[in-house]
């Protein structure tokens, strides 16, 4: 096979090691990229710098597909910033909260609210948390439980939506590898086909209503729930909440309405469909460039409609709305840089034959049915150590996709394993941005949130690994059914084992 042997492993190893040590994805990707180019240029540093800029950065940015992805992400960033600042999502969540009558409904309402606000994994905690915080306190449900619920409906939900930032980012990474491997299937179709293999995100979302309805709490979460029910204390004596309630008074004080969240999203969807139907959607394959143009146009129209609504309802002045819009665009800069670096690193790994060398090492030594499970474990370790799933995707997908292709292992299962590992590690990492933001939104100590969430995350991760292994033996298409079945059986078993039904307060109506 055409590869550079052990030298081809140096760039990904450097990228992974630096990601674990520096916790800076951009620096890690750049050093991995530069080390590969240094080897390819026979260790000429000056020529390597020139090559990085001219033959990689410029080419990646000017590629028509890549440019379309970058532009689309910028428009998504602006729209999401407007949605977050408009207060519409908070007003929408408040409407949901108005029909709550007991503890179970309180928790389920927060779960549904987190799913409904799917457009931003960072916005969800800071919208749902402050809205439901007083309701949880009144219902005597712990702040730790609220943090877990909004963390379980933030990135796990966002990662499965193909037309928001997460999906567009992943599709961009998939497409680059497909082009190198001459795979004709579109990256969009592969993303959709891979969703059933996003085992951990799916379990993270589905386990919330199971635990809530079964009234199952175990480990540190059970202690937190008993603390609130028996003593009424919102925090442990040594806890340091991430924020005070007044930090989010703006959400409650503005004159926002639910229409500020559902109408712009309706405009977004209607515009997409209106532009794609004349091209044959959904019965014909749509050219990727046309699809990106439609998405970008839809996000622009949705943003403009939201700016108009914010002005009409006097939520923000026109100039303020545009400032928010452009600041949201600027906020995407890190993501754009990561994408360009990931594309470039993938090109270097392809030239060095990294995947081919790994295939040669694995061939005959590791059973092929274990490959997705191994990918999951490696991705989980990376994400846990550096606190970011985005960086894990950027490093792991350029390795996992060629591996799946050359080993003839299910491509969808390998993509799903990368995504699942990244989200699981992100959930367990105490330095993860979603861990910190979920704690902030719920007004609890991030250490308390992390401690109560990890046992549940480990439960889902163990099921994910078992499902990937068993699915590899009997057929990967069965993986999600195996995983969901194991989760339901596991929850039933734990419920009977712990037998810790909460007091009769559960059935009481909230005062």
Short mmCIF file of N, CA, C and O in Angstrom, two decimals, residues 1-13 39 349 351-358 360-361:
data_model
loop_
_atom_site.label_atom_id
_atom_site.label_comp_id
_atom_site.label_asym_id
_atom_site.label_seq_id
_atom_site.Cartn_x
_atom_site.Cartn_y
_atom_site.Cartn_z
N UNK A 1 0.84 -1.20 0.00
CA UNK A 1 0.00 0.00 0.00
C UNK A 1 0.88 1.24 0.00
O UNK A 1 1.98 1.25 0.54
N UNK A 2 0.41 2.31 -0.61
CA UNK A 2 1.18 3.54 -0.76
C UNK A 2 1.08 4.40 0.49
O UNK A 2 0.09 5.10 0.70
N UNK A 3 2.12 4.33 1.32
CA UNK A 3 2.13 5.15 2.53
C UNK A 3 3.57 5.40 2.97
O UNK A 3 4.52 4.81 2.42
N UNK A 4 3.74 6.27 3.94
CA UNK A 4 5.07 6.62 4.42
C UNK A 4 5.42 5.89 5.72
O UNK A 4 6.32 6.31 6.47
N UNK A 5 4.72 4.83 6.01
CA UNK A 5 5.03 4.04 7.18
C UNK A 5 4.76 4.78 8.48
O UNK A 5 3.82 5.55 8.59
N UNK A 6 5.63 4.54 9.45
CA UNK A 6 5.44 5.12 10.77
C UNK A 6 5.46 6.64 10.75
O UNK A 6 4.86 7.30 11.61
N UNK A 7 6.14 7.23 9.76
CA UNK A 7 6.16 8.69 9.66
C UNK A 7 4.76 9.26 9.45
O UNK A 7 4.48 10.39 9.86
N UNK A 8 3.91 8.48 8.80
CA UNK A 8 2.56 8.97 8.51
C UNK A 8 1.72 9.10 9.78
O UNK A 8 0.66 9.74 9.76
N UNK A 9 2.18 8.50 10.88
CA UNK A 9 1.43 8.58 12.14
C UNK A 9 1.79 9.83 12.94
O UNK A 9 1.09 10.20 13.88
N UNK A 10 2.89 10.49 12.58
CA UNK A 10 3.37 11.63 13.36
C UNK A 10 2.37 12.79 13.40
O UNK A 10 2.07 13.31 14.49
N UNK A 11 1.81 13.24 12.26
CA UNK A 11 0.86 14.38 12.31
C UNK A 11 -0.35 14.12 13.20
O UNK A 11 -0.67 14.96 14.07
N UNK A 12 -1.07 12.97 13.05
CA UNK A 12 -2.23 12.79 13.94
C UNK A 12 -1.84 12.61 15.40
O UNK A 12 -2.56 13.06 16.30
N UNK A 13 -0.69 11.97 15.65
CA UNK A 13 -0.25 11.80 17.04
C UNK A 13 0.05 13.16 17.66
O UNK A 13 -0.34 13.44 18.80
N UNK A 39 7.57 17.06 7.06
CA UNK A 39 8.08 15.75 6.60
C UNK A 39 8.02 15.65 5.09
O UNK A 39 8.97 15.20 4.44
N UNK A 349 -2.71 14.00 5.62
CA UNK A 349 -2.81 12.59 6.00
C UNK A 349 -3.04 11.71 4.78
O UNK A 349 -2.53 10.58 4.70
N UNK A 351 -1.97 12.40 1.68
CA UNK A 351 -0.70 12.34 0.94
C UNK A 351 0.31 11.41 1.61
O UNK A 351 1.10 10.75 0.93
N UNK A 352 0.28 11.37 2.93
CA UNK A 352 1.22 10.52 3.66
C UNK A 352 0.73 9.08 3.78
O UNK A 352 1.49 8.19 4.19
N UNK A 353 -0.53 8.85 3.42
CA UNK A 353 -1.08 7.49 3.47
C UNK A 353 -1.30 6.99 4.88
O UNK A 353 -1.18 5.79 5.15
N UNK A 354 -1.67 7.91 5.79
CA UNK A 354 -1.84 7.54 7.20
C UNK A 354 -2.88 6.44 7.38
O UNK A 354 -2.64 5.44 8.05
N UNK A 355 -4.05 6.63 6.78
CA UNK A 355 -5.12 5.64 6.92
C UNK A 355 -4.70 4.30 6.34
O UNK A 355 -5.00 3.24 6.91
N UNK A 356 -4.00 4.32 5.22
CA UNK A 356 -3.55 3.07 4.59
C UNK A 356 -2.57 2.33 5.50
O UNK A 356 -2.59 1.09 5.58
N UNK A 357 -1.72 3.08 6.16
CA UNK A 357 -0.76 2.44 7.07
C UNK A 357 -1.47 1.84 8.28
O UNK A 357 -1.16 0.72 8.71
N UNK A 358 -2.45 2.57 8.83
CA UNK A 358 -3.21 2.05 9.96
C UNK A 358 -3.98 0.81 9.54
O UNK A 358 -4.07 -0.17 10.30
N UNK A 360 -3.08 -1.30 7.28
CA UNK A 360 -2.09 -2.38 7.19
C UNK A 360 -1.76 -2.94 8.57
O UNK A 360 -1.61 -4.16 8.74
N UNK A 361 -1.67 -2.06 9.56
CA UNK A 361 -1.37 -2.49 10.92
C UNK A 361 -2.53 -3.29 11.52
O UNK A 361 -2.33 -4.27 12.26
#
